[in-house]
Amino acid sequence: MTADSPQTGLTYAAAGVDTEAGDKAVELMKDAVRRTHGPQVLGGVGGFAGLYDFSEVATYRRPLLATSTDGVGTKVAIAQALDVHDTIGFDLVGMVVDDIVVVGAKPLFMTDYIACGKVVPERIAGIVRGIAAACEVAGTALVGGETAEHPGLLGEDEYDVAGAATGVVEADRLLGPDRVREGDVLVAMASSGLHSNGYSLVRAVLKHAGWGLERHVDELGRTVGEELLEPTRVYASDCLALAADDAAQVHAFTHVTGGGLAANLARVLPAGLVGVVDRASWDVPPVFRLVRELGGVPRGDLENTLNLGVGMVAVVGADGVDAALARCAALGVPAWVLGTVEAFDPTAVTDVADGDLVAGTKGVQAGAVRLVGDYRA
């Protein structure tokens, strides 16, 4: 090109990034975000960094910060296929804050990140409104976020979401394996459905069966897509209320996410103890039976992938069971006795079928979980 040749240079918009659309998305979401803000949040929406007044730490004797980060996984593909984007935020918040509450920490604030092929303001705002609504349920401030347009890497209708949160717990109220004792009882807290794990398996099953998301299933009482998009139950405030009830004697929680019930429960049991889970103690919800039957999925794969109706487990002292169940009922969370914690000598185990005993998961050398009996028909 010569110096006097006409200039027809590329713009950022021509490259696929629309900054004005991002600004419009912020305008559409900011009221929902502000509703999560208490007096501790400074600066409002749009700053480079979210500010949170942490002066309440002065009331703690030994405050411990807890942090977690996660995403939603391939459940976003269901939201995109159905063009419903205001519920996926509950899945994101649940995956993040409910990992924090497991140690007894109160989740204080959260940030989110959305990567997309094209910023559609109404879609982005819908996602963030869902995140904000879930943060309200959890009692967590949404103090910041980022939306990134990635043309060429993601399709125009594709996106992924991630988030991170920080919480605080008094050191002498920290929950976990150190508190668990032989004779403790496992109290299950019901999931709202599949939550946000195992969707690669579920989607493969549907493809194998030739089922579309629009298919109505009488046993579910709605379409397949509606069932798969059911938001994750957010347990944070309920777990904190349960832990604060000294009569419930909560020693530990486990959040049932990737890896299933046994693998996650084993992480919060100390070496030398085994959680004995009675499969007959609850009715597995229809969606899990549907996945099993449509795909011919072996029981072991189901147990190692899906929550099967148990989203959170509280490990409580034997004398605290009635109080724990009563508290859950008052909170509107279906709960039941799932099993017990017993002494465990791995060298003495001779009668356990393959897959019924789980230990050493997630790189944690801790306790074990033994699944006994059969699920209700």
GROMACS .gro file of C-alpha atoms in nm:
model
  377
    1MET     CA    1   0.000   0.000   0.000
    2THR     CA    2   0.141   0.340  -0.091
    3ALA     CA    3   0.123   0.640   0.135
    4ASP     CA    4  -0.159   0.798  -0.068
    5SER     CA    5  -0.367   0.478  -0.104
    6PRO     CA    6  -0.718   0.485   0.054
    7GLN     CA    7  -0.730   0.346   0.411
    8THR     CA    8  -0.986   0.071   0.476
    9GLY     CA    9  -0.849  -0.060   0.806
   10LEU     CA   10  -1.025  -0.308   1.032
   11THR     CA   11  -1.213  -0.202   1.345
   12TYR     CA   12  -1.256  -0.394   1.671
   13ALA     CA   13  -1.625  -0.439   1.584
   14ALA     CA   14  -1.534  -0.579   1.242
   15ALA     CA   15  -1.308  -0.829   1.421
   16GLY     CA   16  -1.613  -0.952   1.611
   17VAL     CA   17  -1.601  -0.763   1.942
   18ASP     CA   18  -1.885  -0.522   2.023
   19THR     CA   19  -1.798  -0.309   2.328
   20GLU     CA   20  -2.127  -0.120   2.307
   21ALA     CA   21  -2.318  -0.447   2.346
   22GLY     CA   22  -2.116  -0.518   2.660
   23ASP     CA   23  -2.209  -0.178   2.802
   24LYS     CA   24  -2.576  -0.245   2.730
   25ALA     CA   25  -2.554  -0.582   2.907
   26VAL     CA   26  -2.419  -0.408   3.217
   27GLU     CA   27  -2.710  -0.162   3.213
   28LEU     CA   28  -2.958  -0.452   3.195
   29MET     CA   29  -2.801  -0.647   3.484
   30LYS     CA   30  -2.687  -0.381   3.729
   31ASP     CA   31  -3.009  -0.356   3.932
   32ALA     CA   32  -3.006  -0.732   3.996
   33VAL     CA   33  -2.642  -0.715   4.102
   34ARG     CA   34  -2.706  -0.423   4.336
   35ARG     CA   35  -2.974  -0.622   4.518
   36THR     CA   36  -2.700  -0.854   4.646
   37HIS     CA   37  -2.509  -0.561   4.800
   38GLY     CA   38  -2.524  -0.481   5.168
   39PRO     CA   39  -2.344  -0.195   5.340
   40GLN     CA   40  -2.018  -0.393   5.323
   41VAL     CA   41  -1.999  -0.351   4.943
   42LEU     CA   42  -1.834  -0.028   4.833
   43GLY     CA   43  -1.819   0.137   4.493
   44GLY     CA   44  -2.118  -0.023   4.325
   45VAL     CA   45  -2.115  -0.178   3.978
   46GLY     CA   46  -1.852  -0.114   3.713
   47GLY     CA   47  -1.529  -0.062   3.904
   48PHE     CA   48  -1.203  -0.231   3.818
   49ALA     CA   49  -1.220  -0.427   4.144
   50GLY     CA   50  -1.501  -0.518   4.380
   51LEU     CA   51  -1.459  -0.370   4.727
   52TYR     CA   52  -1.586  -0.540   5.042
   53ASP     CA   53  -1.557  -0.391   5.391
   54PHE     CA   54  -1.405  -0.668   5.598
   55SER     CA   55  -1.388  -0.478   5.927
   56GLU     CA   56  -1.620  -0.737   6.082
   57VAL     CA   57  -1.312  -0.957   6.104
   58ALA     CA   58  -1.230  -0.761   6.417
   59THR     CA   59  -1.502  -0.956   6.598
   60TYR     CA   60  -1.332  -1.288   6.517
   61ARG     CA   61  -1.076  -1.442   6.749
   62ARG     CA   62  -0.901  -1.630   6.466
   63PRO     CA   63  -1.069  -1.578   6.127
   64LEU     CA   64  -0.994  -1.826   5.850
   65LEU     CA   65  -1.064  -1.730   5.489
   66ALA     CA   66  -1.211  -1.997   5.262
   67THR     CA   67  -1.216  -1.972   4.883
   68SER     CA   68  -1.352  -2.178   4.597
   69THR     CA   69  -1.387  -2.156   4.220
   70ASP     CA   70  -1.589  -2.362   3.975
   71GLY     CA   71  -1.799  -2.360   3.661
   72VAL     CA   72  -2.120  -2.521   3.539
   73GLY     CA   73  -1.981  -2.771   3.290
   74THR     CA   74  -2.177  -2.892   2.990
   75LYS     CA   75  -2.513  -2.802   3.144
   76VAL     CA   76  -2.462  -2.473   2.960
   77ALA     CA   77  -2.530  -2.666   2.638
   78ILE     CA   78  -2.884  -2.735   2.761
   79ALA     CA   79  -2.941  -2.368   2.842
   80GLN     CA   80  -2.813  -2.270   2.499
   81ALA     CA   81  -3.024  -2.530   2.318
   82LEU     CA   82  -3.340  -2.416   2.498
   83ASP     CA   83  -3.246  -2.045   2.483
   84VAL     CA   84  -3.315  -2.017   2.858
   85HIS     CA   85  -3.034  -1.839   3.039
   86ASP     CA   86  -3.170  -1.699   3.366
   87THR     CA   87  -3.142  -2.023   3.568
   88ILE     CA   88  -2.785  -2.133   3.494
   89GLY     CA   89  -2.665  -1.879   3.751
   90PHE     CA   90  -2.806  -2.094   4.031
   91ASP     CA   91  -2.589  -2.379   3.909
   92LEU     CA   92  -2.280  -2.160   3.913
   93VAL     CA   93  -2.344  -2.014   4.256
   94GLY     CA   94  -2.435  -2.353   4.403
   95MET     CA   95  -2.117  -2.514   4.273
   96VAL     CA   96  -1.903  -2.238   4.426
   97VAL     CA   97  -2.054  -2.122   4.755
   98ASP     CA   98  -2.165  -2.466   4.869
   99ASP     CA   99  -1.805  -2.587   4.857
  100ILE     CA  100  -1.718  -2.304   5.096
  101VAL     CA  101  -2.001  -2.373   5.339
  102VAL     CA  102  -1.881  -2.734   5.376
  103VAL     CA  103  -1.611  -2.612   5.617
  104GLY     CA  104  -1.861  -2.396   5.803
  105ALA     CA  105  -1.755  -2.073   5.631
  106LYS     CA  106  -2.001  -1.797   5.548
  107PRO     CA  107  -1.961  -1.703   5.178
  108LEU     CA  108  -1.914  -1.327   5.179
  109PHE     CA  109  -1.868  -1.225   4.818
  110MET     CA  110  -1.844  -1.370   4.468
  111THR     CA  111  -1.723  -1.271   4.123
  112ASP     CA  112  -1.821  -1.425   3.788
  113TYR     CA  113  -1.668  -1.464   3.443
  114ILE     CA  114  -1.858  -1.522   3.118
  115ALA     CA  115  -1.681  -1.609   2.793
  116CYS     CA  116  -1.897  -1.596   2.481
  117GLY     CA  117  -1.872  -1.595   2.106
  118LYS     CA  118  -2.088  -1.284   2.076
  119VAL     CA  119  -2.226  -1.051   2.340
  120VAL     CA  120  -2.604  -1.053   2.317
  121PRO     CA  121  -2.693  -0.805   2.593
  122GLU     CA  122  -3.023  -0.966   2.688
  123ARG     CA  123  -2.862  -1.311   2.712
  124ILE     CA  124  -2.565  -1.195   2.919
  125ALA     CA  125  -2.794  -0.995   3.146
  126GLY     CA  126  -3.016  -1.300   3.191
  127ILE     CA  127  -2.721  -1.512   3.299
  128VAL     CA  128  -2.604  -1.250   3.549
  129ARG     CA  129  -2.955  -1.193   3.684
  130GLY     CA  130  -2.967  -1.564   3.763
  131ILE     CA  131  -2.629  -1.545   3.935
  132ALA     CA  132  -2.746  -1.246   4.137
  133ALA     CA  133  -3.073  -1.415   4.237
  134ALA     CA  134  -2.880  -1.719   4.360
  135CYS     CA  135  -2.637  -1.497   4.549
  136GLU     CA  136  -2.937  -1.343   4.727
  137VAL     CA  137  -3.049  -1.692   4.833
  138ALA     CA  138  -2.699  -1.768   4.957
  139GLY     CA  139  -2.659  -1.436   5.135
  140THR     CA  140  -2.354  -1.359   4.923
  141ALA     CA  141  -2.265  -1.028   4.758
  142LEU     CA  142  -2.191  -1.032   4.386
  143VAL     CA  143  -1.915  -0.773   4.380
  144GLY     CA  144  -1.779  -0.798   4.028
  145GLY     CA  145  -1.751  -0.989   3.706
  146GLU     CA  146  -1.622  -0.994   3.353
  147THR     CA  147  -1.774  -1.072   3.015
  148ALA     CA  148  -1.528  -1.159   2.738
  149GLU     CA  149  -1.616  -1.187   2.371
  150HIS     CA  150  -1.415  -1.459   2.195
  151PRO     CA  151  -1.509  -1.459   1.825
  152GLY     CA  152  -1.348  -1.742   1.637
  153LEU     CA  153  -1.306  -1.952   1.953
  154LEU     CA  154  -1.674  -1.981   2.044
  155GLY     CA  155  -1.980  -1.978   1.821
  156GLU     CA  156  -2.210  -1.676   1.835
  157ASP     CA  157  -2.460  -1.861   2.057
  158GLU     CA  158  -2.200  -2.035   2.274
  159TYR     CA  159  -2.079  -1.928   2.617
  160ASP     CA  160  -1.923  -2.067   2.931
  161VAL     CA  161  -1.942  -1.939   3.288
  162ALA     CA  162  -1.717  -1.959   3.591
  163GLY     CA  163  -1.703  -1.797   3.931
  164ALA     CA  164  -1.508  -1.763   4.253
  165ALA     CA  165  -1.612  -1.681   4.606
  166THR     CA  166  -1.452  -1.604   4.941
  167GLY     CA  167  -1.589  -1.678   5.286
  168VAL     CA  168  -1.483  -1.669   5.649
  169VAL     CA  169  -1.511  -1.904   5.945
  170GLU     CA  170  -1.400  -1.881   6.305
  171ALA     CA  171  -1.115  -2.128   6.353
  172ASP     CA  172  -1.281  -2.307   6.643
  173ARG     CA  173  -1.601  -2.348   6.437
  174LEU     CA  174  -1.422  -2.506   6.141
  175LEU     CA  175  -1.599  -2.822   6.024
  176GLY     CA  176  -1.431  -3.128   5.878
  177PRO     CA  177  -1.274  -3.469   5.937
  178ASP     CA  178  -1.111  -3.368   6.267
  179ARG     CA  179  -1.455  -3.344   6.427
  180VAL     CA  180  -1.600  -3.671   6.294
  181ARG     CA  181  -1.621  -3.963   6.536
  182GLU     CA  182  -1.729  -4.328   6.530
  183GLY     CA  183  -2.102  -4.340   6.595
  184ASP     CA  184  -2.181  -4.019   6.408
  185VAL     CA  185  -2.484  -4.024   6.179
  186LEU     CA  186  -2.511  -3.923   5.813
  187VAL     CA  187  -2.804  -3.693   5.737
  188ALA     CA  188  -2.883  -3.653   5.367
  189MET     CA  189  -3.023  -3.330   5.223
  190ALA     CA  190  -3.217  -3.377   4.900
  191SER     CA  191  -3.096  -3.244   4.568
  192SER     CA  192  -3.328  -3.056   4.332
  193GLY     CA  193  -3.233  -3.291   4.049
  194LEU     CA  194  -2.916  -3.347   3.851
  195HIS     CA  195  -2.764  -3.020   3.976
  196SER     CA  196  -2.457  -2.949   3.759
  197ASN     CA  197  -2.259  -3.270   3.728
  198GLY     CA  198  -2.269  -3.565   3.491
  199TYR     CA  199  -2.422  -3.381   3.197
  200SER     CA  200  -2.174  -3.531   2.951
  201LEU     CA  201  -2.310  -3.873   3.046
  202VAL     CA  202  -2.671  -3.755   3.039
  203ARG     CA  203  -2.635  -3.589   2.700
  204ALA     CA  204  -2.468  -3.902   2.561
  205VAL     CA  205  -2.758  -4.112   2.691
  206LEU     CA  206  -3.014  -3.888   2.522
  207LYS     CA  207  -2.822  -3.899   2.196
  208HIS     CA  208  -2.798  -4.279   2.219
  209ALA     CA  209  -3.174  -4.304   2.277
  210GLY     CA  210  -3.261  -4.050   2.007
  211TRP     CA  211  -3.451  -3.834   2.253
  212GLY     CA  212  -3.486  -3.458   2.205
  213LEU     CA  213  -3.509  -3.197   2.477
  214GLU     CA  214  -3.866  -3.117   2.377
  215ARG     CA  215  -3.989  -3.471   2.453
  216HIS     CA  216  -4.250  -3.479   2.732
  217VAL     CA  217  -4.203  -3.757   2.989
  218ASP     CA  218  -4.502  -3.841   3.207
  219GLU     CA  219  -4.286  -3.974   3.489
  220LEU     CA  220  -4.108  -3.640   3.506
  221GLY     CA  221  -4.424  -3.435   3.460
  222ARG     CA  222  -4.250  -3.211   3.209
  223THR     CA  223  -4.017  -3.215   2.910
  224VAL     CA  224  -3.668  -3.360   2.918
  225GLY     CA  225  -3.520  -3.014   2.866
  226GLU     CA  226  -3.715  -2.863   3.154
  227GLU     CA  227  -3.597  -3.142   3.383
  228LEU     CA  228  -3.234  -3.108   3.278
  229LEU     CA  229  -3.240  -2.731   3.328
  230GLU     CA  230  -3.378  -2.753   3.684
  231PRO     CA  231  -3.156  -2.519   3.888
  232THR     CA  232  -2.914  -2.650   4.147
  233ARG     CA  233  -3.038  -2.620   4.504
  234VAL     CA  234  -2.825  -2.361   4.688
  235TYR     CA  235  -2.763  -2.491   5.041
  236ALA     CA  236  -2.537  -2.220   5.185
  237SER     CA  237  -2.778  -2.039   5.416
  238ASP     CA  238  -2.947  -2.366   5.519
  239CYS     CA  239  -2.616  -2.531   5.608
  240LEU     CA  240  -2.505  -2.228   5.807
  241ALA     CA  241  -2.831  -2.230   6.000
  242LEU     CA  242  -2.791  -2.602   6.067
  243ALA     CA  243  -2.429  -2.561   6.180
  244ALA     CA  244  -2.527  -2.275   6.410
  245ASP     CA  245  -2.780  -2.498   6.589
  246ASP     CA  246  -2.563  -2.652   6.862
  247ALA     CA  247  -2.832  -2.913   6.931
  248ALA     CA  248  -2.776  -3.057   6.581
  249GLN     CA  249  -2.408  -3.130   6.662
  250VAL     CA  250  -2.286  -3.082   6.303
  251HIS     CA  251  -1.931  -3.213   6.263
  252ALA     CA  252  -1.891  -3.198   5.885
  253PHE     CA  253  -2.069  -3.140   5.557
  254THR     CA  254  -1.999  -3.283   5.216
  255HIS     CA  255  -2.118  -3.129   4.890
  256VAL     CA  256  -2.215  -3.402   4.643
  257THR     CA  257  -2.075  -3.288   4.311
  258GLY     CA  258  -1.846  -3.455   4.055
  259GLY     CA  259  -1.763  -3.810   4.157
  260GLY     CA  260  -2.095  -3.882   4.323
  261LEU     CA  261  -2.202  -3.939   4.682
  262ALA     CA  262  -1.945  -4.190   4.805
  263ALA     CA  263  -1.636  -4.020   4.663
  264ASN     CA  264  -1.729  -3.682   4.811
  265LEU     CA  265  -1.839  -3.819   5.147
  266ALA     CA  266  -1.509  -4.006   5.186
  267ARG     CA  267  -1.324  -3.672   5.165
  268VAL     CA  268  -1.468  -3.550   5.498
  269LEU     CA  269  -1.417  -3.869   5.698
  270PRO     CA  270  -1.091  -3.933   5.886
  271ALA     CA  271  -0.872  -4.236   5.826
  272GLY     CA  272  -0.989  -4.533   6.026
  273LEU     CA  273  -1.359  -4.459   5.981
  274VAL     CA  274  -1.610  -4.561   5.716
  275GLY     CA  275  -1.942  -4.404   5.629
  276VAL     CA  276  -2.196  -4.682   5.576
  277VAL     CA  277  -2.464  -4.559   5.335
  278ASP     CA  278  -2.793  -4.747   5.308
  279ARG     CA  279  -2.916  -4.733   4.948
  280ALA     CA  280  -3.266  -4.825   5.064
  281SER     CA  281  -3.295  -4.511   5.280
  282TRP     CA  282  -3.432  -4.293   5.001
  283ASP     CA  283  -3.627  -4.297   4.676
  284VAL     CA  284  -3.402  -4.219   4.381
  285PRO     CA  285  -3.580  -3.945   4.178
  286PRO     CA  286  -3.722  -4.040   3.836
  287VAL     CA  287  -3.463  -3.851   3.627
  288PHE     CA  288  -3.183  -4.076   3.753
  289ARG     CA  289  -3.381  -4.392   3.683
  290LEU     CA  290  -3.452  -4.256   3.336
  291VAL     CA  291  -3.081  -4.210   3.265
  292ARG     CA  292  -3.008  -4.562   3.385
  293GLU     CA  293  -3.280  -4.725   3.177
  294LEU     CA  294  -3.233  -4.522   2.858
  295GLY     CA  295  -2.859  -4.574   2.848
  296GLY     CA  296  -2.830  -4.910   3.019
  297VAL     CA  297  -2.585  -4.732   3.249
  298PRO     CA  298  -2.429  -4.963   3.511
  299ARG     CA  299  -2.508  -4.882   3.872
  300GLY     CA  300  -2.144  -4.811   3.947
  301ASP     CA  301  -2.125  -4.548   3.674
  302LEU     CA  302  -2.441  -4.381   3.802
  303GLU     CA  303  -2.309  -4.372   4.157
  304ASN     CA  304  -1.971  -4.238   4.049
  305THR     CA  305  -2.118  -3.967   3.827
  306LEU     CA  306  -2.456  -3.842   3.952
  307ASN     CA  307  -2.586  -3.732   4.292
  308LEU     CA  308  -2.888  -3.969   4.270
  309GLY     CA  309  -3.099  -3.732   4.476
  310VAL     CA  310  -2.852  -3.643   4.754
  311GLY     CA  311  -2.704  -3.295   4.716
  312MET     CA  312  -2.548  -3.237   5.057
  313VAL     CA  313  -2.473  -3.457   5.359
  314ALA     CA  314  -2.435  -3.344   5.718
  315VAL     CA  315  -2.230  -3.562   5.952
  316VAL     CA  316  -2.382  -3.511   6.298
  317GLY     CA  317  -2.341  -3.651   6.645
  318ALA     CA  318  -2.575  -3.936   6.732
  319ASP     CA  319  -2.756  -3.719   6.987
  320GLY     CA  320  -2.806  -3.443   6.730
  321VAL     CA  321  -3.000  -3.636   6.467
  322ASP     CA  322  -3.350  -3.535   6.575
  323ALA     CA  323  -3.251  -3.170   6.604
  324ALA     CA  324  -3.079  -3.178   6.263
  325LEU     CA  325  -3.382  -3.333   6.093
  326ALA     CA  326  -3.615  -3.085   6.265
  327ARG     CA  327  -3.399  -2.792   6.157
  328CYS     CA  328  -3.394  -2.913   5.796
  329ALA     CA  329  -3.771  -2.951   5.801
  330ALA     CA  330  -3.810  -2.597   5.932
  331LEU     CA  331  -3.582  -2.473   5.653
  332GLY     CA  332  -3.788  -2.656   5.390
  333VAL     CA  333  -3.508  -2.894   5.295
  334PRO     CA  334  -3.612  -3.262   5.266
  335ALA     CA  335  -3.371  -3.466   5.480
  336TRP     CA  336  -3.335  -3.819   5.615
  337VAL     CA  337  -3.093  -4.052   5.790
  338LEU     CA  338  -2.863  -4.188   5.523
  339GLY     CA  339  -2.633  -4.407   5.732
  340THR     CA  340  -2.375  -4.412   6.009
  341VAL     CA  341  -2.002  -4.370   6.070
  342GLU     CA  342  -1.822  -4.683   6.186
  343ALA     CA  343  -1.469  -4.802   6.260
  344PHE     CA  344  -1.287  -4.924   5.951
  345ASP     CA  345  -1.006  -5.174   5.910
  346PRO     CA  346  -0.936  -5.214   5.536
  347THR     CA  347  -0.740  -5.535   5.596
  348ALA     CA  348  -1.051  -5.699   5.741
  349VAL     CA  349  -1.277  -5.624   5.443
  350THR     CA  350  -1.354  -5.943   5.255
  351ASP     CA  351  -1.722  -5.927   5.163
  352VAL     CA  352  -1.752  -5.605   4.961
  353ALA     CA  353  -1.853  -5.617   4.596
  354ASP     CA  354  -1.661  -5.413   4.341
  355GLY     CA  355  -1.769  -5.051   4.351
  356ASP     CA  356  -1.940  -5.075   4.691
  357LEU     CA  357  -1.636  -4.946   4.880
  358VAL     CA  358  -1.481  -4.609   4.796
  359ALA     CA  359  -1.164  -4.468   4.953
  360GLY     CA  360  -0.873  -4.243   4.862
  361THR     CA  361  -1.068  -4.016   4.625
  362LYS     CA  362  -0.974  -3.670   4.492
  363GLY     CA  363  -0.617  -3.728   4.605
  364VAL     CA  364  -0.726  -3.728   4.970
  365GLN     CA  365  -0.607  -4.015   5.187
  366ALA     CA  366  -0.885  -4.008   5.442
  367GLY     CA  367  -1.179  -4.229   5.535
  368ALA     CA  368  -1.392  -4.462   5.327
  369VAL     CA  369  -1.755  -4.504   5.228
  370ARG     CA  370  -1.936  -4.833   5.195
  371LEU     CA  371  -2.264  -4.855   5.003
  372VAL     CA  372  -2.493  -5.132   5.125
  373GLY     CA  373  -2.826  -5.277   5.018
  374ASP     CA  374  -3.028  -5.199   4.710
  375TYR     CA  375  -3.221  -4.895   4.601
  376ARG     CA  376  -3.597  -4.898   4.638
  377ALA     CA  377  -3.773  -5.022   4.328
   0.00000   0.00000   0.00000
